mmCIF file of C-alpha atoms and ligand atoms in Angstrom:
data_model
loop_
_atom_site.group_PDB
_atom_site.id
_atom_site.type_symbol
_atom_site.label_atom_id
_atom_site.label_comp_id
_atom_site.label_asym_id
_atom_site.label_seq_id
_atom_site.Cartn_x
_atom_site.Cartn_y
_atom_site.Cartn_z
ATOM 1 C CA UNK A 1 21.380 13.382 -21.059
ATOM 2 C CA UNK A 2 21.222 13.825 -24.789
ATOM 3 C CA UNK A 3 23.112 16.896 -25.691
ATOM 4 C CA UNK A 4 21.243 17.726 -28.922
ATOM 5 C CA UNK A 5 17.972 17.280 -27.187
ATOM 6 C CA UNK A 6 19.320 19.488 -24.393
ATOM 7 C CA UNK A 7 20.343 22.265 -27.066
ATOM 8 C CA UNK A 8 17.570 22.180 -28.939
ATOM 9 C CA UNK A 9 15.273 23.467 -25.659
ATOM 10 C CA UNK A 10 17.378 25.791 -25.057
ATOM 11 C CA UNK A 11 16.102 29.316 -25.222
ATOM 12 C CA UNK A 12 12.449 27.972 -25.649
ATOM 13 C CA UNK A 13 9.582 28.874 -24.688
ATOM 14 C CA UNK A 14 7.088 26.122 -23.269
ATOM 15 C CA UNK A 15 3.389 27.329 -23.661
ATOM 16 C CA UNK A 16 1.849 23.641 -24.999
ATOM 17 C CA UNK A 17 3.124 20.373 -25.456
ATOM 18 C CA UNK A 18 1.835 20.302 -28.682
ATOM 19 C CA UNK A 19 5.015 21.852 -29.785
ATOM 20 C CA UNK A 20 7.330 19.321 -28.661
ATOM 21 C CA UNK A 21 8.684 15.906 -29.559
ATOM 22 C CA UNK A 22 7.564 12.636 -27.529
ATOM 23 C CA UNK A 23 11.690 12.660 -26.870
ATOM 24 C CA UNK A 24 11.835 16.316 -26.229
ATOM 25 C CA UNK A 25 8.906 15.851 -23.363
ATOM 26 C CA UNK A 26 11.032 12.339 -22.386
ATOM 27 C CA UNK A 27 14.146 14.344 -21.947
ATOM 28 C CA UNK A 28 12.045 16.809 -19.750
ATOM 29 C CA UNK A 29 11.121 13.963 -17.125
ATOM 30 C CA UNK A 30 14.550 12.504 -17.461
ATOM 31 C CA UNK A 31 16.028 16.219 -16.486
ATOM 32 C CA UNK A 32 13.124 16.014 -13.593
ATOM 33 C CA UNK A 33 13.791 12.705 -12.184
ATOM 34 C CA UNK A 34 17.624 13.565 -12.134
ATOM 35 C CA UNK A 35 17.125 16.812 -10.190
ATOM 36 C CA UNK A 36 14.420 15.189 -7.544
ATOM 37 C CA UNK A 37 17.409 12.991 -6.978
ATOM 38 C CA UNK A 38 19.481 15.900 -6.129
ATOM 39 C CA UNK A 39 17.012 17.128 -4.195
ATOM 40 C CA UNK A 40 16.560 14.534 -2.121
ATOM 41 C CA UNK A 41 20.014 13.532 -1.582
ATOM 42 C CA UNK A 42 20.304 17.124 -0.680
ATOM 43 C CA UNK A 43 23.181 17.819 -3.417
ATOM 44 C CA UNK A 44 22.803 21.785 -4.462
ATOM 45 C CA UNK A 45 21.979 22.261 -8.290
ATOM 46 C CA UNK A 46 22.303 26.034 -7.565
ATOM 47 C CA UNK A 47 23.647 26.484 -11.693
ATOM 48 C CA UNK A 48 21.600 29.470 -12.159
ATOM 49 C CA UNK A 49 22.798 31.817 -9.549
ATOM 50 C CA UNK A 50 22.149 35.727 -10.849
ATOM 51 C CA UNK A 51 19.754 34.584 -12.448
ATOM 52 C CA UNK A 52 16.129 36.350 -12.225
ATOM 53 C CA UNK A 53 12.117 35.007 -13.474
ATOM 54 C CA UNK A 54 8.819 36.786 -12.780
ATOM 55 C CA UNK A 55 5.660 34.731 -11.985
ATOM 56 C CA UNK A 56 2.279 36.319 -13.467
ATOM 57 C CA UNK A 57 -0.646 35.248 -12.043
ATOM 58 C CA UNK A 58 -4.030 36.477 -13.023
ATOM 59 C CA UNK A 59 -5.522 33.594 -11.296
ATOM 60 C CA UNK A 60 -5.145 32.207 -7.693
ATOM 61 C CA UNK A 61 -2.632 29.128 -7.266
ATOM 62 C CA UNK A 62 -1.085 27.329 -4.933
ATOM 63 C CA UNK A 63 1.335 24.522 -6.378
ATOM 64 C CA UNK A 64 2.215 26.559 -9.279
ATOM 65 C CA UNK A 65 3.669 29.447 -7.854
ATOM 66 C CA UNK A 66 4.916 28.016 -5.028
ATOM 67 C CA UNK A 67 6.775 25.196 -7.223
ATOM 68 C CA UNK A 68 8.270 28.001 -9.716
ATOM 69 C CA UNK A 69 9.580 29.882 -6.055
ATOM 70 C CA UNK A 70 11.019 27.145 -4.901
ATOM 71 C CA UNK A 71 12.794 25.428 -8.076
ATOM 72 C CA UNK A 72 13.761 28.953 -8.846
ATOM 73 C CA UNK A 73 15.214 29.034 -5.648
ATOM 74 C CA UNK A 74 16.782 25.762 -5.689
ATOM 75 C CA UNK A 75 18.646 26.571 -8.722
ATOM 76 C CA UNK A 76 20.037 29.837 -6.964
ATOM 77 C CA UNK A 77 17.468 32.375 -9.090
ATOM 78 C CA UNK A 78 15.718 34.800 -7.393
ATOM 79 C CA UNK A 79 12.016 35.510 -8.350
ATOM 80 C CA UNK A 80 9.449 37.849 -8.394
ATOM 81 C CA UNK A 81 5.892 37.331 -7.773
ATOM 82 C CA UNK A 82 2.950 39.832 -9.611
ATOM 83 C CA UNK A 83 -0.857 39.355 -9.742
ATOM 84 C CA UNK A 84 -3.470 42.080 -11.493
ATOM 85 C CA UNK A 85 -3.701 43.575 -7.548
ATOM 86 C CA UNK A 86 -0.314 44.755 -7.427
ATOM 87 C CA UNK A 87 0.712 45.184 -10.885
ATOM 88 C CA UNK A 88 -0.098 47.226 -14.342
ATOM 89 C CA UNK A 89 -0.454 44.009 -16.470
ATOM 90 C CA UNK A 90 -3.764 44.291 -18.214
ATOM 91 C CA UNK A 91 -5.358 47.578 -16.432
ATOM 92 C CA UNK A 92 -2.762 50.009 -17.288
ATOM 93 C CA UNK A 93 -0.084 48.262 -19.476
ATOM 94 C CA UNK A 94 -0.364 45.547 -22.185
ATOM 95 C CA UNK A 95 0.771 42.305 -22.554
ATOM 96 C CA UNK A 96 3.280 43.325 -24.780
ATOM 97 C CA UNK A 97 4.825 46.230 -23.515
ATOM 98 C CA UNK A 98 4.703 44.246 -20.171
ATOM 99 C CA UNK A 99 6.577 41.182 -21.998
ATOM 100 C CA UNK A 100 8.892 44.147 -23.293
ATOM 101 C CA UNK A 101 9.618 45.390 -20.022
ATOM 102 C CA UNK A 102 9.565 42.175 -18.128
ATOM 103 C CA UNK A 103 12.449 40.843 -20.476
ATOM 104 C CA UNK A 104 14.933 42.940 -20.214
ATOM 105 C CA UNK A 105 15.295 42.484 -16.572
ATOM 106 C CA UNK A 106 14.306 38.838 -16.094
ATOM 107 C CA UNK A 107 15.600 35.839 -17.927
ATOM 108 C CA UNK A 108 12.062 33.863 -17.993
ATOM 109 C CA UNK A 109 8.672 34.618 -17.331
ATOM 110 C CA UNK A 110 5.693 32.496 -16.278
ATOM 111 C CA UNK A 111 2.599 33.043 -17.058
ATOM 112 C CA UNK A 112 -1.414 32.542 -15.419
ATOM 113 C CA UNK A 113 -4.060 33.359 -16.632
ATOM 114 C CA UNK A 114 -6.776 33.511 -19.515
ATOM 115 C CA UNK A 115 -6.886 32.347 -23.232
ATOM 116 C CA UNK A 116 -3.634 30.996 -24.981
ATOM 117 C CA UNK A 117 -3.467 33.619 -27.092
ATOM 118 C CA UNK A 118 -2.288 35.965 -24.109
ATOM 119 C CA UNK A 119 0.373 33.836 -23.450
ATOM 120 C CA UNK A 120 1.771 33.329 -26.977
ATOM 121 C CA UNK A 121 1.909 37.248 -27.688
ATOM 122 C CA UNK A 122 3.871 37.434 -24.079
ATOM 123 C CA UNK A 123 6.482 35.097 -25.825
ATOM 124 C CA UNK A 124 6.611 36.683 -28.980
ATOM 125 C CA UNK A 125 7.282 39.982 -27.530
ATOM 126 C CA UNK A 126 9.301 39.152 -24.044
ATOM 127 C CA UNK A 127 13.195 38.168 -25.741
ATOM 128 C CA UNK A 128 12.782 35.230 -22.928
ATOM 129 C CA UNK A 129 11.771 32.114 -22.514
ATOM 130 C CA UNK A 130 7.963 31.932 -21.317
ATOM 131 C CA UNK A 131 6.602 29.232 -19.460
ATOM 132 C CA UNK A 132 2.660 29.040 -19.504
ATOM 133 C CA UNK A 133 1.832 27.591 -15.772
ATOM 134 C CA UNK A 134 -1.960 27.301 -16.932
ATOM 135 C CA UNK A 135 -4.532 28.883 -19.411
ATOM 136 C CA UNK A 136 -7.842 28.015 -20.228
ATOM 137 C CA UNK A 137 -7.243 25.530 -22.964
ATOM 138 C CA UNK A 138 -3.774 24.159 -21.811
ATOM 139 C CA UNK A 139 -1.682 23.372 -18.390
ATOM 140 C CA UNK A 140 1.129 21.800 -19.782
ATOM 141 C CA UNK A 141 3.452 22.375 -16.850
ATOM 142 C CA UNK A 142 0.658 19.702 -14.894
ATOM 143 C CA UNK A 143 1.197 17.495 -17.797
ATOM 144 C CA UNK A 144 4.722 16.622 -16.831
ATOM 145 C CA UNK A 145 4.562 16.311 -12.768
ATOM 146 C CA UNK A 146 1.083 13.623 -13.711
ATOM 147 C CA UNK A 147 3.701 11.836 -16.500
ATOM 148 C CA UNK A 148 6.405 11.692 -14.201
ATOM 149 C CA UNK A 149 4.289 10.135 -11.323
ATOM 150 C CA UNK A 150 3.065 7.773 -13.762
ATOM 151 C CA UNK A 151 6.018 6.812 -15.107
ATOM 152 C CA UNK A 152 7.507 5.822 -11.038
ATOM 153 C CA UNK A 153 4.623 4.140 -10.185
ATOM 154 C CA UNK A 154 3.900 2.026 -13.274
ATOM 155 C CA UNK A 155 7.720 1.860 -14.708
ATOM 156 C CA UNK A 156 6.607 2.801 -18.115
ATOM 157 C CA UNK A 157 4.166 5.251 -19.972
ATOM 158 C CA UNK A 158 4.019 3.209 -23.483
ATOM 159 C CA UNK A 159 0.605 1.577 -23.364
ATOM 160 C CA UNK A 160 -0.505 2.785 -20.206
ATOM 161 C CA UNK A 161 -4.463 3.086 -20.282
ATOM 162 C CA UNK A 162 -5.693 6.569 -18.632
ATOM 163 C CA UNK A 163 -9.396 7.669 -18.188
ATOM 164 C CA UNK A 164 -10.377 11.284 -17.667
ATOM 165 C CA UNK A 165 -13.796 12.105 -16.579
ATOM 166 C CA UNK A 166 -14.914 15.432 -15.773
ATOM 167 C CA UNK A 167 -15.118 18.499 -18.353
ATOM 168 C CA UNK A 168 -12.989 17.284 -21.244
ATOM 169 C CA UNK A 169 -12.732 20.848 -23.544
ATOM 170 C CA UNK A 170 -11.126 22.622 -20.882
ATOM 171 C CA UNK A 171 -7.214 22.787 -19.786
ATOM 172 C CA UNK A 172 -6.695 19.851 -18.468
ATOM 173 C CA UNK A 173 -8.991 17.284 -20.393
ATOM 174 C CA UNK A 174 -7.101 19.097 -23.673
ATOM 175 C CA UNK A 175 -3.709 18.429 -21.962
ATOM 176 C CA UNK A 176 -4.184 14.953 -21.489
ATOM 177 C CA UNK A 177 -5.341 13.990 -24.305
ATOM 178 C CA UNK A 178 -2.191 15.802 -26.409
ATOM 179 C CA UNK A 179 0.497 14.348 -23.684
ATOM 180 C CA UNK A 180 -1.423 10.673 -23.737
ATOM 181 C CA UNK A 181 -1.275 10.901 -27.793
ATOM 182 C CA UNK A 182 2.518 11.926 -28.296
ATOM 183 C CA UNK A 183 3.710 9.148 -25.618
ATOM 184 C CA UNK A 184 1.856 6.409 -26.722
ATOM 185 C CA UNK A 185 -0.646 6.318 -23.611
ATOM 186 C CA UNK A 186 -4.090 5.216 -24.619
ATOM 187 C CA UNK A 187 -6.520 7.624 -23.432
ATOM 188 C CA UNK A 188 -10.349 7.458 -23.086
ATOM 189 C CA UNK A 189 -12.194 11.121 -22.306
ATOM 190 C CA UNK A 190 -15.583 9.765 -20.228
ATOM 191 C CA UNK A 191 -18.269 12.498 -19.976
ATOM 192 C CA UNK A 192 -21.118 13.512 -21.256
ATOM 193 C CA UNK A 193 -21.009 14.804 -25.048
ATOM 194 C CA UNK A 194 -21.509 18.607 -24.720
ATOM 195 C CA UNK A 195 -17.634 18.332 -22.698
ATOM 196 C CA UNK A 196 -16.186 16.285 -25.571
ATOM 197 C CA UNK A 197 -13.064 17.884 -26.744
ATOM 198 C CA UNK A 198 -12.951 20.026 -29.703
ATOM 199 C CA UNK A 199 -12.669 18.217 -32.894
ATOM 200 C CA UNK A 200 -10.091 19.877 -34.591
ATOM 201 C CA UNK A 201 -8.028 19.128 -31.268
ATOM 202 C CA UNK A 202 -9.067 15.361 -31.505
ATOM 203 C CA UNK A 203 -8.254 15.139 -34.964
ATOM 204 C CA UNK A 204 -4.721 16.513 -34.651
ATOM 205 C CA UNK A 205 -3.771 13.903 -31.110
ATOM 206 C CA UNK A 206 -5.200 11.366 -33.538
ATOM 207 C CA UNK A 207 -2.115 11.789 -36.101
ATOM 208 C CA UNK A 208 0.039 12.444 -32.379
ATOM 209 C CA UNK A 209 -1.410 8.831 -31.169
ATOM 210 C CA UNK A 210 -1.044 7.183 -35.249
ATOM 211 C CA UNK A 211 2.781 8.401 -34.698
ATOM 212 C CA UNK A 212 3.371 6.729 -30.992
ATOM 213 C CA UNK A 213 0.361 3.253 -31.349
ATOM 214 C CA UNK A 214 -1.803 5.331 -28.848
ATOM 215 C CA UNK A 215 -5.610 5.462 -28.697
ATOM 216 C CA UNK A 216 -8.136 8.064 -28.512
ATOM 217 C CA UNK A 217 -11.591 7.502 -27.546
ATOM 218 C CA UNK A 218 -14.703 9.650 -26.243
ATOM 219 C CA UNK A 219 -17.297 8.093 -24.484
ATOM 220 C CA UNK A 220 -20.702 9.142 -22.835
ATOM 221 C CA UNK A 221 -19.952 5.876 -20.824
ATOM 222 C CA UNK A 222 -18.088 6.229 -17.501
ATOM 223 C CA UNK A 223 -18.614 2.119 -16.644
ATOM 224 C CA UNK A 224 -17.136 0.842 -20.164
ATOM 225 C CA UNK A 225 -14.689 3.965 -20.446
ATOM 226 C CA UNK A 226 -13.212 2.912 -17.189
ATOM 227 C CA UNK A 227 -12.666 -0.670 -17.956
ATOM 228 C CA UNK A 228 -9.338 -1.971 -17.377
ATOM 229 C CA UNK A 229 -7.817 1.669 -17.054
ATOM 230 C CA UNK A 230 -4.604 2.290 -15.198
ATOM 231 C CA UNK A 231 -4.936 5.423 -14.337
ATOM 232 C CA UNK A 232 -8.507 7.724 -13.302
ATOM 233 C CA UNK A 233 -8.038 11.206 -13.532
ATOM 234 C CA UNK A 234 -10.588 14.068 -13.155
ATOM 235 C CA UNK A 235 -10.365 17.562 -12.397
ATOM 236 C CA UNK A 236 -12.768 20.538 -10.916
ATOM 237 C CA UNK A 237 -15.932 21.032 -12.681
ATOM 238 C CA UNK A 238 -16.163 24.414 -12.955
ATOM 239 C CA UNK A 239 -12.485 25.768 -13.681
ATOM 240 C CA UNK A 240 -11.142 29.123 -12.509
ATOM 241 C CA UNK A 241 -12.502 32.486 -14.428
ATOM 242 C CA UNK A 242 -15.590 30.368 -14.818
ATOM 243 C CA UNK A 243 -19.456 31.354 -13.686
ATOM 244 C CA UNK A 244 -20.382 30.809 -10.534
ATOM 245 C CA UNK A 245 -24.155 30.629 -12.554
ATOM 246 C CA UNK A 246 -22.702 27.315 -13.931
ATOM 247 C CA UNK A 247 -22.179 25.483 -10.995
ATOM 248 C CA UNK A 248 -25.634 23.915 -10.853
ATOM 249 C CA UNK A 249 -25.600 22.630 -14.908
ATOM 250 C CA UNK A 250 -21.969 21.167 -14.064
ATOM 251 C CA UNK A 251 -23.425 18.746 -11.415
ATOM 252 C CA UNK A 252 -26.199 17.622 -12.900
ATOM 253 C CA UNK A 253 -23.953 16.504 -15.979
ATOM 254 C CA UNK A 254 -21.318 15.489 -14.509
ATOM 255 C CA UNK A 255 -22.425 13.385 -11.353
ATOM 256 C CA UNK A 256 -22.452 10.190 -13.411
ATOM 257 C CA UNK A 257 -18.644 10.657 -13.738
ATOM 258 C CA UNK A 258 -17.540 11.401 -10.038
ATOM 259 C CA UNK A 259 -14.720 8.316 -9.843
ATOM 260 C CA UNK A 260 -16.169 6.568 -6.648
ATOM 261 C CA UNK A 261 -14.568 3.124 -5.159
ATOM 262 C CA UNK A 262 -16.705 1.057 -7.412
ATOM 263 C CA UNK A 263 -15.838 2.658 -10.235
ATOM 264 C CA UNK A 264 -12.115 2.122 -9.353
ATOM 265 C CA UNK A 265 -12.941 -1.291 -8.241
ATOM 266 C CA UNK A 266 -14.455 -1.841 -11.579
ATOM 267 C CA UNK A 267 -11.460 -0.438 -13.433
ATOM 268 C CA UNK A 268 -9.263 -3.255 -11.719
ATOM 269 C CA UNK A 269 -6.626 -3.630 -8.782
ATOM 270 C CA UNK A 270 -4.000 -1.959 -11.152
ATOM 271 C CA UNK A 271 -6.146 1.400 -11.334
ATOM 272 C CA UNK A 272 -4.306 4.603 -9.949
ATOM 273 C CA UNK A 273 -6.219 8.139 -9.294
ATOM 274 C CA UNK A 274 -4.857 11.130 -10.042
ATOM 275 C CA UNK A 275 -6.083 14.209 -10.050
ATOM 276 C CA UNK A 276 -4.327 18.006 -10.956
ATOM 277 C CA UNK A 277 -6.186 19.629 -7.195
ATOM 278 C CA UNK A 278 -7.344 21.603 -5.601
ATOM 279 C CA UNK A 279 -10.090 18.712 -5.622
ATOM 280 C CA UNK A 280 -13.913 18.972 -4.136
ATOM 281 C CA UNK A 281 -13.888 15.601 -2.231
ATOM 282 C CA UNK A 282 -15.416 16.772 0.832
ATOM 283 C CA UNK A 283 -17.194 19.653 2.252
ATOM 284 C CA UNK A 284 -14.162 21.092 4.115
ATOM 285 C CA UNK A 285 -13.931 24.259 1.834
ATOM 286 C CA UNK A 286 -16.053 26.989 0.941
ATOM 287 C CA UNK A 287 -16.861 26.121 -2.479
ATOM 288 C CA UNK A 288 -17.243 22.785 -1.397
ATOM 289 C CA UNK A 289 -19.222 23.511 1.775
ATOM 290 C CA UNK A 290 -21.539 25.972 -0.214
ATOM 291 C CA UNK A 291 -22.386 23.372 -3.003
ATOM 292 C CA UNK A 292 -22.470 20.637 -0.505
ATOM 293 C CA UNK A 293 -25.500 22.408 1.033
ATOM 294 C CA UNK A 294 -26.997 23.527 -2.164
ATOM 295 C CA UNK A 295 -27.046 20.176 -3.649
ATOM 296 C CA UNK A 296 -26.910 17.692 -1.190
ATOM 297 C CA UNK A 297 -23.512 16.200 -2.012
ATOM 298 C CA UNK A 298 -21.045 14.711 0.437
ATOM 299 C CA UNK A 299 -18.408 15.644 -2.531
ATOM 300 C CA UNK A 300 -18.016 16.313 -6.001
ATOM 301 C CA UNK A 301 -15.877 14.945 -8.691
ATOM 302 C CA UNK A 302 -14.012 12.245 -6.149
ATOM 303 C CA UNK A 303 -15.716 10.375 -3.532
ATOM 304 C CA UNK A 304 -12.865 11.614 -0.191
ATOM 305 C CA UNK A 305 -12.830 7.522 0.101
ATOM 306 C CA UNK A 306 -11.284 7.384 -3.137
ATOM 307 C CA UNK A 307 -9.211 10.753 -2.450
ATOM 308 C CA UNK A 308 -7.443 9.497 0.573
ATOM 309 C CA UNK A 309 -7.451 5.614 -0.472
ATOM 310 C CA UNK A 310 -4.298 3.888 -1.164
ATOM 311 C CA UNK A 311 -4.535 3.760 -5.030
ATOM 312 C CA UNK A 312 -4.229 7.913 -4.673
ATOM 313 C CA UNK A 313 -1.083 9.088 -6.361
ATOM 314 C CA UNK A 314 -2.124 13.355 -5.571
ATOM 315 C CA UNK A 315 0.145 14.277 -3.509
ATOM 316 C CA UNK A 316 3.116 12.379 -5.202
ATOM 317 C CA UNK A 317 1.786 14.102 -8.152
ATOM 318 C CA UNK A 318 1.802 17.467 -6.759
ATOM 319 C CA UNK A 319 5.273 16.972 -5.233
ATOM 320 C CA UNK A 320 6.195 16.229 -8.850
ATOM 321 C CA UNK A 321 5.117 19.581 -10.077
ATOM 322 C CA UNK A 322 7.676 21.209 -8.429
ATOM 323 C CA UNK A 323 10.301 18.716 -9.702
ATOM 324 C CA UNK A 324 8.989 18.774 -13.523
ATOM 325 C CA UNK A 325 8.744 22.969 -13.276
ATOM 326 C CA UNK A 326 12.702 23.326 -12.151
ATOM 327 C CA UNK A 327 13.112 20.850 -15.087
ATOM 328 C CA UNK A 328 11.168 22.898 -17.352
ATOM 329 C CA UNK A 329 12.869 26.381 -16.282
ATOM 330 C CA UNK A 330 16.234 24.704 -16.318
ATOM 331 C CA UNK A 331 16.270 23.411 -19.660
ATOM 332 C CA UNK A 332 15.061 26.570 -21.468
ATOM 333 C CA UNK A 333 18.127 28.171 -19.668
ATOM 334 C CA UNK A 334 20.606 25.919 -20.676
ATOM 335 C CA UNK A 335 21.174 22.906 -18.098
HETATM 336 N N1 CP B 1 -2.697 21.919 -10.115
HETATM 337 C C1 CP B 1 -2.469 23.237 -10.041
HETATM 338 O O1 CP B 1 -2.145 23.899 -11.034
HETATM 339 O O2 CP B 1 -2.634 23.752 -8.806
HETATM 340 P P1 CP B 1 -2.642 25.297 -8.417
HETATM 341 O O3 CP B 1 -3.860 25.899 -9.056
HETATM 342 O O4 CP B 1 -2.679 25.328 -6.937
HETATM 343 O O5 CP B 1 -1.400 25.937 -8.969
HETATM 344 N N1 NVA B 2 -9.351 23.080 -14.734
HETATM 345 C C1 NVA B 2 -8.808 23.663 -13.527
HETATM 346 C C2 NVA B 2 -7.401 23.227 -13.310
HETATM 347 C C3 NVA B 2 -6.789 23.698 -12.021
HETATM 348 C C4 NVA B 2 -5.369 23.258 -11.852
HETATM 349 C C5 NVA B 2 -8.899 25.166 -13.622
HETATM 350 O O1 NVA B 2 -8.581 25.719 -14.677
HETATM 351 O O2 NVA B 2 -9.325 25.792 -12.636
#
């Protein structure tokens, strides 16, 4: 592991990989690859012990917070878990006297929630490192469990092709397309043009991608976007802390982009899905049962054939969160 790479993260805070180096985010799946190793040759990597974080979560999750309790725990930290129900944050106290309180007892903080901005002010005030495990314009956190699983499937991420259809402004299409641009991993957003990124965000992963020989393209095209593409990814329509109201608009424009089996067939025998879940790809949830009724649709943004076909990398990925997160928390305290 490269030691000036290693101090350099040290102390930081990790809110969006826009602030890093391609190596810095390299040396952050290197760090997660050798710890899954430890993990699963069951060798302890407890380094950390008396050592404390607190998890803020303003919205729901299930691999996030449980991969930050269990790497915490794996690294001998203990944890503490606080929502809006049953804490101050937000009704009673503000983000920065929380950040102010929260750091003197804890030696990181993650953060759920809202807009970015909430986020950055808890690291500017906290003392800590801060670890943002998802706003609404960034889930960086994702970024390195879906680069990790690329990276073991396909050996590589240099000139990997990846498609993302689905609601490209939001978290995770704005994710992608910074992590795609500063490793060198072509990347082709496929969706209609009122969910094309924003273009002061396309403009700066365009000098990321002129720095690593990666592409950027946005296409209203989901058959030529697709074409020859390593990897499909696509993500919820409507994203947490959105209207239930826009439910209906969402599948009307999006349908064309649902990645079904011919549109992975199309893409070619190399093609790999991916996908951040929780994903709509039958009607055994509410959400899914509800708008399955409503709109007559068997599933939403994956076809369940494509789901639980044996080009789907999700639950490798998700594994992967929980290895990329204890790689996250233990290089901002010093691995
Ligand atoms: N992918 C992801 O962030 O999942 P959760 O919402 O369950 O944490
Ligand atoms: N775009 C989704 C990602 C969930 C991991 C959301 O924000 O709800």
């Amino acid at each position: 592991m490269n030691k000036n790479l290693a101090a350099g993260l040290k102390g930081r805070s990790f809110l969006t990989l826009k602030d890093f180096t391609p190596d810095e985010i390299l040396y952050y799946l290197d760090l997660a690859a050798e710890l899954k190793a430890k993990k699963k040759a069951g060798e302890l990597h407890d380094r950390f012990r008396g050592k404390n974080i607190a998890l803020i979560f303003e919205k729901t999750s299930t691999r996030t917070r449980c991969s930050f309790e269990v790497a915490a725990h794996d690294l001998g930290m203990g944890s503490t878990y606080l929502d809006d129900l049953v804490s101050q944050i937000g009704k009673k106290e503000s983000i920065a006297d929380t950040a102010r309180v929260l750091g003197r007892m804890y030696d990181g903080i993650e953060y759920r929630g809202y807009g970015q901005e909430i986020v950055e002010e808890l690291a500017r005030y906290a003392g800590v490192p801060v670890w943002n495990g998802l706003t609404n314009e960034y889930h960086p956190t994702q970024m390195l469990a879906d680069m990790l699983t690329i990276r073991e499937h396909f050996g590589r991420l240099k000139g990997i092709r990846l498609a993302y259809l689905g609601d490209a402004r939001y978290n995770m299409g704005n994710s992608l397309m910074i992590t795609c641009a500063k490793l060198g991993i072509h990347f082709t957003a496929c969706t209609s043009r009122k969910y094309f990124p924003d273009p002061a965000l396309v403009k700066q992963c365009e000098e990321f991608a002129a720095a690593s020989q990666a592409t950027i393209r946005l296409t209203e095209d989901a058959w030529e976007g697709t074409s020859q593409a390593d990897v499909l990814y696509t993500d919820v329509w409507v994203s947490m802390g959105e209207p239930d109201e826009v439910w209906a608009e969402r599948i009307h424009d999006l349908t064309p982009y649902c990645v079904t089996r011919e549109l992975m067939e199309h893409a070619g025998s190399q093609a790999v899905f991916l996908h951040c879940l929780p994903a709509f790809h039958d009607l055994k949830t509410k959400i899914g049962k509800e708008m399955g009724e409503r709109f007559g649709l068997t599933h939403m943004e994956v076809s369940d054939e494509v789901f639980e076909g044996e080009r789907s990398l999700v639950f490798e990925e998700a594994e992967n969160r929980m290895h990329t997160i204890k790689a996250v928390m233990a290089a901002s305290l010093g691995w």
